[in-house]
Amino acid sequence: MAHGGSGALGELVGPELAELLRTHGVAVRRPVWGRRHGQHASARGGLGLDFRDHRAYVPGDDPRQLDWRAVARRDRLVLRQTEAEDDLPIVIAIDGGGNMGYGTGAQTKYRVAAGLATALAWAGVRQGDAVGLVCGGDSDLDTGLLRVASGQERVDAIARRLLAAPIRGRTPWRRLLPELAARMPRRSLVVVCSDFLDLAEPERDSATVEAELIRGLAHLRARRHDVVMLQVLHPDEREFPWDDRRLLRFVDRRGLRPTIEGTGAALRRAYLDRLVAHLHHLDEVAEANGLVLERVQTDVPLHASFVALAGRLAGQPATIGASAT
Amino acid sequence: MSLLAPALLLGLLGLAIPIIAHLLGREPPRTIEFAALRFLSPDEPTVTRRRALQDPLLLALRLVLLALAVMVLARPASFDRTGVAMVAEPHDAVLLIDASASMALRPGDTTMMDRGIARAQTLLESLPSGTRVGLMTSDPSGPLIEPTLDVEQIRSALDKWRGQGAPRWGGWALTDSVARAAGLLRDTAGDRKRVVYAVGDGTERGLAGLPATGEGGALIVPIPAIDPELPRPGHVGIRDVTWTPAPDLDPRALRIEVHVHREAATDAPQLADDVLEVSVVLSVDGQTAARGTAELLPGSDAVVEFTHTLLGEVAEVAASVALELPDDPLPIDDVRHLWLSADDGINVVVVNGDPSELRAHDEVFFLATAISVADRQQRLRLTSLAPDQLEARIRETGERALADIDVLVLANVRAPAEDVVHVIISRVRAGMGLLVTSGDRVDPADYDARLGGILPLRLREQVELGTAPGRTEAVAEGFAPPDLAHPMFRGIGDEISLGSARVRKAILCEPDPRRQASIVIAYTNGAPALIAREAGDGRVAMLTTSIDRDWADLPLRPGFVPLASAMLGWLGDAAALAASARLDVGDPRPLAGSGPFVVTTPEGAEITLSRDDGQPVVFRDTFVVGHYRVRDGDATANFVVGADPRESHTAWQPMATTPVSDDERVAVAIPQWRGLVVILALILAAESLLRLRRRTK
């Protein structure tokens, strides 16, 4: 691997995106509050070089920060403040349930989500950010990598972990948020990767789980985390290409819902209506709660999806093509 | 109902094919492991868990389709319960179809002819393979096909002939046709059986009276057009129309009698109150002139009488009499045509060569008496002359003396004088009738010398009959049965019974085949008694014995009355067949005059005929009933072709049983699969529609 990444990393990210990551980093639109020096604009004044502001001296301030020229002009003690650049803790939660296994060959939704997550982690690590990962699937949460850490080893660990995920069962969404809330540094970038199509759990329907998840994410947002919902969809899910009279048997990849048989012609219209309504609903709730909802499709090259994701993180509006309609 | 090919029912096993096809045709559902099942709803109308066969309606249709196809191939058929018999082995056959007018009777929706042809077609279908079959009809212009293996040719000829309007008037009786049909089989080689299948009705001119075998031993198998047990409808028809002048009413008045007959239906009880009122309409010159009503019980006759006065000076008008009976099962005999004229009589002048005070010995007495009895229409008007009177008149006025005479009777007259005889001969050649009766005054040598050119045969000598050498007793000769085929006796039949008459003396004749004389009546010893011949446009008859009791007791016999009437009528017809001349369908019509003649048929066609080499002109195309107009320069000689009243007799007579023995019989199968074919086609169309709809969905 040209960039020193492990085999898993290269397999997930691919050569084009790896090349792209040489020049692209991860930026968020708001100042961060990292614990260490980094490359993101900090919410606090700090030790940077760029002038930020003056403020009156209060006892206990570092006298080295007195701006003597300003003191001379104003005849009172004034401190010179400079812009600080902090690191950005990045926590990635990825849905490794069976629903993410849909796709053509190796190009499943999970692989796209994992590729983007790895790329994000790698870009963050390259600019000194700490990265954590929580991985759902098979009715369990793997929080082994949740505590954020920096360094190439973490990226490799994340890549290996993502590649090793079994992609089956379901993600226990209700356990995710408490885990995150407890172990996440403040003002982190939280990226939740899933298809957000069907979050149902054995005794709770999808709408309820979804509402809880949104509420939880909104809560994180209120605690000044940047929350990104990365929705990965397959074209089949967007377009429902089966429109003839051949009989189809739809099996729930997560094993939760009963099998449905029918012809595509009979099912398609209602499916598309419901899907569009759902995506609209997601758009609305994300916007209402200050969450960034980025929608990517598996048939779009990974690097293009990453550029779009990075743009959204930096404050670009959502592209029209990614919207629900 | 049974099946002609029951083995083909094995094809029903094929019913499994569509079931298997539909089972195999069940498309295994393609399994898709999907993430968004949440948005798929099992409540969609067509979303079911398909465990059943696909398209059960289509499957049912296909099963019915296949079953019907198998049934059609198995050829279900019912067998004719009359057991129409045919020879079971391959044979040579002629299909003879009765084309007489009585076949137009409608026992239901279709005519006897339709049913007969249907039966003939069925018979053709059922003939043993290898059978050669020919076709003949009793219609003189119908198809005639020599026996052939090509049954299809027979079929199409039958259909074509039916499309040309058969039956029509003028058909032969089946008994006449059978001989011709058997003649078709004469040339067939080998020892195969020869069979004439005669299809027709059971009327007298139809199947009734057919012999069991024909010429050359051909079997004749009668096949009734419908089962004899089935009911046959009655009908009303005009049997005859006669008219006579009625000078007592008006010089130009006519009395017209219409004889209407009601044939009884076979299935209806003959009730005394089952009276049918039928309107009879007389049309003159295309206009309705009068209307009368006949009240008819089943099987009864009625006479409707009209009187009509001819207007203006027109010599003849076309008239017709029709029944107003639109639902009559036999409509073709509901109309009759006639030409009406104020004068329709035949003037007969009897030259009495031997007048006698005793009526029993007077020539004219018997003739006049017979005519007054037989000639109810009073067509014959008899006047009497002495030989001298006739000769004196001829000497005075030449041919004009004979101009009004239609028939001249020389009754026991010495031969006319040499200076007048040529006038008589010329008149005879121009159309006058001449009857010569014998007697003591008739000298054969004189007659031969003067009238020999027109007499049927030359006369030889007077002989006493029955006096042969060795006979001790003079035995009088009798009359052999008359030649009823002679046109003189048309419409008379058995009424001429002269068997008991005795003849003592007669004149013998010189046999001479060149004269083409026909011997109408002969004596039992073979000598000619009544000979007739056409001479030019006229006709001559010679009675070789006396017409009174001098030589024979002929005038005392009942047969004399119709004989006298028929004889004079035939002779008179030649003269003035003219005006009210009435022919049966198909009879030739000799045209008297110089020509050329223009004949206008009832259909409006004009046919021109001209005299060729002095031969008499005969119009033969008289197969359409109605008025015929004949123009000969300024003169007209119209005639009417009338329907044969025998065809109105639709009552069936006993028929001969089939000569085919029971072990040779093959019952004719009546196919019942044609309806199935129609249903099959409908279901096929439904199946196609259904499939199309499924595909476009």
Coordinates of N, CA, C and O in Angstrom, one line a residue, chain B residues 516-635:
Chain B
Q516 N -94.0 -42.2 -91.1 CA -93.9 -41.8 -89.7 C -95.3 -41.7 -89.1 O -95.6 -40.8 -88.4
A517 N -96.2 -42.6 -89.5 CA -97.5 -42.6 -88.9 C -97.4 -43.3 -87.6 O -96.6 -44.3 -87.4
S518 N -98.2 -42.9 -86.7 CA -98.2 -43.7 -85.4 C -99.5 -44.4 -85.3 O -100.6 -43.9 -85.5
I519 N -99.4 -45.7 -84.9 CA -100.6 -46.5 -84.7 C -101.1 -46.2 -83.2 O -100.4 -46.6 -82.3
V520 N -102.1 -45.5 -83.1 CA -102.6 -45.1 -81.8 C -103.4 -46.2 -81.2 O -103.2 -46.5 -80.0
I521 N -104.2 -46.9 -82.0 CA -104.9 -48.1 -81.5 C -104.8 -49.1 -82.6 O -104.9 -48.8 -83.8
A522 N -104.6 -50.4 -82.1 CA -104.5 -51.5 -83.1 C -105.6 -52.5 -82.7 O -106.1 -52.5 -81.5
Y523 N -105.9 -53.3 -83.6 CA -106.8 -54.4 -83.3 C -106.0 -55.5 -82.6 O -104.8 -55.5 -82.6
T524 N -106.7 -56.4 -82.0 CA -106.0 -57.5 -81.3 C -105.2 -58.3 -82.3 O -104.3 -59.0 -81.9
N525 N -105.6 -58.3 -83.6 CA -104.7 -59.1 -84.5 C -103.6 -58.3 -85.0 O -102.8 -58.8 -85.9
G526 N -103.4 -57.1 -84.5 CA -102.2 -56.3 -84.9 C -102.5 -55.3 -86.0 O -101.7 -54.4 -86.2
A527 N -103.6 -55.4 -86.7 CA -103.8 -54.4 -87.7 C -104.2 -53.1 -87.1 O -104.8 -53.0 -86.1
P528 N -103.8 -52.0 -87.8 CA -104.0 -50.7 -87.2 C -105.5 -50.3 -87.2 O -106.2 -50.5 -88.2
A529 N -105.9 -49.8 -86.1 CA -107.3 -49.3 -86.0 C -107.4 -47.8 -86.1 O -108.2 -47.3 -86.9
L530 N -106.6 -47.2 -85.4 CA -106.5 -45.7 -85.4 C -105.1 -45.3 -85.7 O -104.2 -45.6 -84.9
I531 N -104.9 -44.6 -86.8 CA -103.5 -44.2 -87.1 C -103.5 -42.7 -87.3 O -104.5 -42.1 -87.7
A532 N -102.4 -42.1 -86.9 CA -102.4 -40.6 -86.9 C -101.0 -40.2 -87.5 O -100.0 -40.9 -87.4
R533 N -101.0 -39.0 -88.0 CA -99.8 -38.5 -88.6 C -99.9 -37.0 -88.7 O -101.0 -36.4 -88.8
E534 N -98.8 -36.4 -88.7 CA -98.8 -34.9 -88.9 C -98.5 -34.7 -90.4 O -97.5 -35.3 -90.9
A535 N -99.2 -33.8 -90.9 CA -99.0 -33.5 -92.4 C -98.9 -32.0 -92.5 O -99.8 -31.2 -92.3
G536 N -97.7 -31.6 -92.7 CA -97.4 -30.2 -92.7 C -97.7 -29.6 -91.3 O -97.3 -30.2 -90.3
D537 N -98.5 -28.6 -91.2 CA -98.8 -28.1 -89.9 C -100.1 -28.7 -89.4 O -100.5 -28.5 -88.2
G538 N -100.7 -29.5 -90.2 CA -102.0 -30.1 -89.8 C -101.8 -31.5 -89.3 O -100.7 -32.1 -89.4
R539 N -102.9 -32.1 -88.9 CA -102.8 -33.5 -88.4 C -103.9 -34.3 -89.1 O -105.0 -33.8 -89.3
V540 N -103.6 -35.6 -89.3 CA -104.6 -36.4 -90.0 C -104.7 -37.7 -89.2 O -103.7 -38.2 -88.7
A541 N -105.9 -38.1 -89.0 CA -106.2 -39.4 -88.3 C -107.1 -40.2 -89.2 O -107.9 -39.7 -89.9
M542 N -106.8 -41.5 -89.1 CA -107.6 -42.4 -89.9 C -108.2 -43.5 -89.0 O -107.4 -44.2 -88.4
L543 N -109.5 -43.7 -89.0 CA -110.1 -44.8 -88.2 C -110.4 -45.8 -89.2 O -111.2 -45.6 -90.1
T544 N -109.9 -47.0 -89.1 CA -110.0 -48.0 -90.2 C -111.3 -48.8 -90.0 O -111.5 -49.8 -90.7
T545 N -112.1 -48.4 -89.1 CA -113.5 -49.0 -89.0 C -114.5 -47.9 -88.9 O -114.1 -46.7 -88.9
S546 N -115.7 -48.3 -88.8 CA -116.8 -47.2 -88.9 C -117.0 -46.6 -87.5 O -116.7 -47.2 -86.5
I547 N -117.4 -45.4 -87.6 CA -117.6 -44.7 -86.3 C -119.1 -44.9 -85.9 O -119.4 -44.5 -84.8
D548 N -119.9 -45.5 -86.7 CA -121.2 -45.9 -86.2 C -121.2 -47.4 -86.0 O -120.2 -48.0 -85.9
R549 N -122.4 -48.0 -86.0 CA -122.4 -49.4 -85.6 C -122.4 -50.3 -86.9 O -122.6 -51.5 -86.8
D550 N -122.1 -49.7 -88.0 CA -122.1 -50.5 -89.3 C -121.1 -51.6 -89.2 O -121.3 -52.8 -89.5
W551 N -119.9 -51.3 -88.8 CA -118.8 -52.2 -88.9 C -118.4 -52.7 -87.5 O -117.7 -53.6 -87.3
A552 N -118.7 -51.9 -86.5 CA -118.2 -52.2 -85.1 C -119.2 -51.7 -84.1 O -120.1 -50.9 -84.4
D553 N -119.0 -52.1 -82.8 CA -119.8 -51.5 -81.8 C -119.0 -50.5 -80.9 O -119.3 -50.3 -79.8
L554 N -118.0 -50.0 -81.6 CA -117.1 -49.0 -80.9 C -117.9 -47.9 -80.2 O -117.6 -47.6 -79.0
P555 N -118.8 -47.3 -80.9 CA -119.5 -46.1 -80.3 C -120.3 -46.5 -79.1 O -120.7 -45.6 -78.3
L556 N -120.5 -47.8 -78.8 CA -121.3 -48.1 -77.7 C -120.5 -48.3 -76.4 O -121.0 -48.4 -75.3
R557 N -119.2 -48.3 -76.6 CA -118.3 -48.5 -75.5 C -118.0 -47.2 -74.7 O -117.9 -46.2 -75.3
P558 N -117.8 -47.3 -73.4 CA -117.6 -46.1 -72.6 C -116.3 -45.4 -73.1 O -116.2 -44.2 -73.1
G559 N -115.3 -46.2 -73.6 CA -114.1 -45.5 -74.0 C -114.3 -44.6 -75.2 O -113.4 -43.8 -75.5
F560 N -115.3 -44.8 -75.9 CA -115.5 -44.0 -77.1 C -115.6 -42.5 -76.8 O -115.2 -41.7 -77.6
V561 N -116.3 -42.2 -75.7 CA -116.5 -40.8 -75.4 C -115.2 -40.1 -75.2 O -115.0 -39.1 -75.9
P562 N -114.3 -40.5 -74.3 CA -113.0 -39.8 -74.2 C -112.2 -39.9 -75.5 O -111.5 -39.0 -75.9
L563 N -112.4 -41.0 -76.2 CA -111.6 -41.2 -77.4 C -112.0 -40.1 -78.5 O -111.1 -39.5 -79.1
A564 N -113.3 -40.0 -78.6 CA -113.8 -39.0 -79.6 C -113.3 -37.6 -79.3 O -112.8 -36.8 -80.1
S565 N -113.4 -37.3 -78.0 CA -113.1 -36.0 -77.6 C -111.5 -35.7 -77.7 O -111.1 -34.7 -78.2
A566 N -110.8 -36.8 -77.4 CA -109.3 -36.7 -77.5 C -108.9 -36.6 -78.9 O -108.0 -35.7 -79.3
M567 N -109.5 -37.4 -79.7 CA -109.2 -37.4 -81.1 C -109.4 -36.0 -81.8 O -108.5 -35.5 -82.5
L568 N -110.6 -35.5 -81.6 CA -110.9 -34.2 -82.2 C -110.1 -33.1 -81.6 O -109.7 -32.2 -82.3
G569 N -109.9 -33.2 -80.3 CA -109.1 -32.2 -79.6 C -107.7 -32.1 -80.2 O -107.2 -31.1 -80.5
W570 N -107.1 -33.3 -80.3 CA -105.8 -33.4 -80.9 C -105.7 -32.8 -82.3 O -104.8 -32.1 -82.6
L571 N -106.7 -33.2 -83.1 CA -106.7 -32.7 -84.5 C -106.9 -31.2 -84.5 O -106.3 -30.5 -85.3
G572 N -107.8 -30.8 -83.6 CA -108.2 -29.3 -83.6 C -107.0 -28.5 -83.0 O -106.8 -27.4 -83.5
D573 N -106.3 -29.1 -82.1 CA -105.1 -28.4 -81.5 C -104.1 -28.0 -82.6 O -103.5 -27.0 -82.6
A574 N -104.0 -28.9 -83.6 CA -103.0 -28.6 -84.6 C -103.5 -27.4 -85.4 O -102.6 -26.6 -85.8
A575 N -104.8 -27.3 -85.6 CA -105.3 -26.1 -86.3 C -105.1 -24.8 -85.5 O -104.5 -23.9 -86.0
A576 N -105.7 -24.9 -84.4 CA -105.7 -23.6 -83.7 C -105.2 -23.7 -82.3 O -105.7 -23.1 -81.4
L577 N -104.2 -24.6 -82.1 CA -103.6 -24.7 -80.8 C -103.5 -23.3 -80.2 O -103.6 -23.1 -79.0
A578 N -103.3 -22.5 -81.2 CA -103.4 -21.1 -81.1 C -103.8 -20.5 -79.7 O -103.1 -20.7 -78.7
A579 N -104.9 -19.9 -79.8 CA -105.4 -19.0 -78.7 C -105.2 -19.6 -77.3 O -104.2 -19.2 -76.7
S580 N -106.0 -20.4 -76.9 CA -105.9 -20.8 -75.5 C -104.9 -22.0 -75.3 O -105.1 -22.7 -74.3
A581 N -104.1 -22.2 -76.2 CA -103.2 -23.4 -76.1 C -102.5 -23.5 -74.8 O -102.0 -22.5 -74.3
R582 N -102.6 -24.7 -74.3 CA -102.0 -24.9 -72.9 C -101.1 -26.1 -73.0 O -101.5 -27.2 -73.4
L583 N -99.9 -25.9 -72.6 CA -98.9 -27.0 -72.7 C -98.5 -27.3 -71.2 O -98.6 -26.5 -70.3
D584 N -98.0 -28.6 -71.1 CA -97.4 -28.9 -69.9 C -95.9 -28.5 -70.0 O -95.4 -28.4 -71.1
V585 N -95.3 -28.3 -68.8 CA -94.0 -27.9 -68.8 C -93.1 -28.9 -69.5 O -93.3 -30.1 -69.4
G586 N -92.3 -28.4 -70.4 CA -91.3 -29.3 -71.1 C -91.9 -29.8 -72.4 O -91.2 -30.4 -73.2
D587 N -93.2 -29.6 -72.7 CA -93.8 -30.1 -74.0 C -93.3 -29.2 -75.1 O -93.3 -27.9 -74.9
P588 N -93.0 -29.7 -76.3 CA -92.6 -28.9 -77.4 C -93.9 -28.2 -77.9 O -95.0 -28.7 -77.9
R589 N -93.7 -27.1 -78.5 CA -94.8 -26.3 -79.1 C -94.5 -26.1 -80.6 O -93.6 -25.3 -80.9
P590 N -95.3 -26.8 -81.4 CA -95.1 -26.5 -82.8 C -95.7 -25.2 -83.2 O -96.7 -24.8 -82.7
L591 N -95.0 -24.5 -84.0 CA -95.5 -23.1 -84.4 C -95.9 -23.2 -85.8 O -95.2 -23.5 -86.7
A592 N -97.2 -22.8 -86.0 CA -97.8 -22.9 -87.4 C -97.7 -21.5 -88.0 O -97.9 -20.5 -87.3
G593 N -97.4 -21.5 -89.3 CA -97.3 -20.2 -89.9 C -96.0 -20.1 -90.8 O -95.3 -21.1 -90.9
S594 N -95.8 -19.0 -91.3 CA -94.6 -18.9 -92.2 C -93.3 -18.5 -91.5 O -92.2 -18.8 -92.0
G595 N -93.5 -17.8 -90.4 CA -92.3 -17.4 -89.7 C -91.6 -16.2 -90.3 O -92.1 -15.7 -91.4
P596 N -90.6 -15.7 -89.8 CA -90.0 -16.1 -88.6 C -90.8 -15.8 -87.4 O -91.6 -14.8 -87.4
F597 N -90.7 -16.6 -86.3 CA -91.5 -16.4 -85.1 C -90.6 -15.7 -84.0 O -89.4 -16.0 -83.9
V598 N -91.3 -14.9 -83.3 CA -90.6 -14.3 -82.1 C -91.4 -14.7 -80.9 O -92.5 -14.4 -80.8
V599 N -90.7 -15.5 -80.1 CA -91.4 -16.0 -78.9 C -90.9 -15.2 -77.7 O -89.7 -15.1 -77.5
T600 N -91.8 -14.6 -77.0 CA -91.5 -13.9 -75.7 C -91.8 -14.8 -74.6 O -93.0 -15.2 -74.4
T601 N -90.8 -15.1 -73.8 CA -91.0 -16.1 -72.6 C -91.6 -15.3 -71.4 O -91.6 -14.1 -71.4
P602 N -92.1 -16.0 -70.4 CA -92.6 -15.3 -69.2 C -91.5 -14.5 -68.6 O -91.8 -13.5 -67.8
E603 N -90.3 -14.9 -68.8 CA -89.2 -14.1 -68.1 C -88.8 -12.9 -69.0 O -87.9 -12.1 -68.6
G604 N -89.4 -12.7 -70.1 CA -89.2 -11.5 -70.9 C -88.2 -11.7 -72.0 O -87.9 -10.7 -72.8
A605 N -87.6 -12.9 -72.1 CA -86.6 -13.1 -73.1 C -87.3 -13.3 -74.5 O -88.4 -13.8 -74.5
E606 N -86.7 -12.8 -75.5 CA -87.3 -12.9 -76.9 C -86.4 -13.9 -77.7 O -85.2 -13.7 -77.8
I607 N -87.0 -14.9 -78.2 CA -86.3 -15.9 -78.9 C -86.9 -15.9 -80.3 O -88.1 -16.0 -80.5
T608 N -86.0 -15.8 -81.3 CA -86.5 -15.8 -82.7 C -86.2 -17.1 -83.4 O -85.1 -17.7 -83.2
L609 N -87.2 -17.7 -84.0 CA -87.1 -19.0 -84.7 C -87.6 -18.8 -86.1 O -88.5 -18.0 -86.4
S610 N -86.9 -19.4 -87.0 CA -87.4 -19.3 -88.4 C -87.5 -20.7 -89.0 O -86.8 -21.6 -88.6
R611 N -88.3 -20.8 -90.0 CA -88.5 -22.1 -90.7 C -87.3 -22.4 -91.5 O -86.7 -21.6 -92.2
D612 N -86.9 -23.7 -91.3 CA -85.7 -24.1 -92.0 C -86.0 -25.3 -92.9 O -86.4 -26.3 -92.5
D613 N -85.8 -25.1 -94.2 CA -86.0 -26.2 -95.2 C -87.4 -26.8 -95.1 O -87.6 -28.0 -95.2
G614 N -88.3 -26.0 -94.8 CA -89.7 -26.4 -94.8 C -90.1 -27.3 -93.7 O -91.1 -27.8 -93.5
Q615 N -89.1 -27.5 -92.7 CA -89.4 -28.3 -91.5 C -90.3 -27.5 -90.6 O -90.2 -26.3 -90.5
P616 N -91.1 -28.2 -89.9 CA -92.0 -27.5 -89.0 C -91.1 -26.9 -87.8 O -90.1 -27.4 -87.4
V617 N -91.5 -25.7 -87.4 CA -90.8 -25.0 -86.3 C -91.4 -25.5 -85.0 O -92.6 -25.4 -84.8
V618 N -90.5 -25.9 -84.1 CA -91.0 -26.3 -82.8 C -90.2 -25.6 -81.7 O -89.0 -25.5 -81.8
F619 N -91.0 -25.0 -80.9 CA -90.3 -24.3 -79.7 C -90.3 -25.3 -78.6 O -91.3 -25.8 -78.2
R620 N -89.1 -25.5 -78.0 CA -88.9 -26.5 -77.0 C -88.6 -26.0 -75.6 O -88.7 -26.8 -74.7
D621 N -88.2 -24.8 -75.5 CA -87.8 -24.3 -74.2 C -89.0 -23.9 -73.4 O -89.2 -22.7 -73.1
T622 N -89.8 -24.9 -73.0 CA -91.0 -24.5 -72.3 C -90.9 -25.0 -70.8 O -91.8 -25.6 -70.3
F623 N -89.8 -24.6 -70.2 CA -89.6 -25.1 -68.8 C -90.0 -24.1 -67.8 O -89.9 -24.4 -66.6
V624 N -90.5 -22.9 -68.2 CA -90.9 -21.9 -67.2 C -92.4 -21.8 -67.4 O -93.0 -21.7 -68.5
V625 N -93.1 -21.8 -66.2 CA -94.5 -21.7 -66.2 C -94.9 -20.3 -66.5 O -94.3 -19.4 -66.0
G626 N -95.9 -20.1 -67.4 CA -96.4 -18.7 -67.6 C -96.9 -18.5 -69.0 O -97.1 -19.4 -69.8
H627 N -97.0 -17.2 -69.3 CA -97.5 -16.8 -70.6 C -96.4 -16.7 -71.6 O -95.4 -16.1 -71.4
Y628 N -96.6 -17.3 -72.8 CA -95.6 -17.2 -73.9 C -96.4 -16.4 -75.0 O -97.5 -16.8 -75.4
R629 N -95.7 -15.4 -75.6 CA -96.3 -14.7 -76.7 C -95.5 -15.1 -78.0 O -94.3 -15.1 -78.0
V630 N -96.2 -15.4 -79.0 CA -95.6 -15.8 -80.3 C -96.1 -14.8 -81.3 O -97.3 -14.7 -81.5
R631 N -95.1 -14.2 -82.0 CA -95.4 -13.2 -83.0 C -94.9 -13.8 -84.3 O -93.8 -14.2 -84.5
D632 N -95.8 -13.8 -85.3 CA -95.5 -14.3 -86.6 C -95.9 -13.2 -87.6 O -97.1 -13.2 -88.0
G633 N -95.1 -12.3 -87.8 CA -95.5 -11.1 -88.6 C -96.5 -10.4 -87.7 O -96.3 -10.0 -86.6
D634 N -97.7 -10.2 -88.3 CA -98.8 -9.5 -87.6 C -99.6 -10.5 -86.7 O -100.3 -10.0 -85.8
A635 N -99.5 -11.7 -87.1 CA -100.3 -12.7 -86.4 C -99.7 -13.0 -85.0 O -98.5 -13.0 -84.9

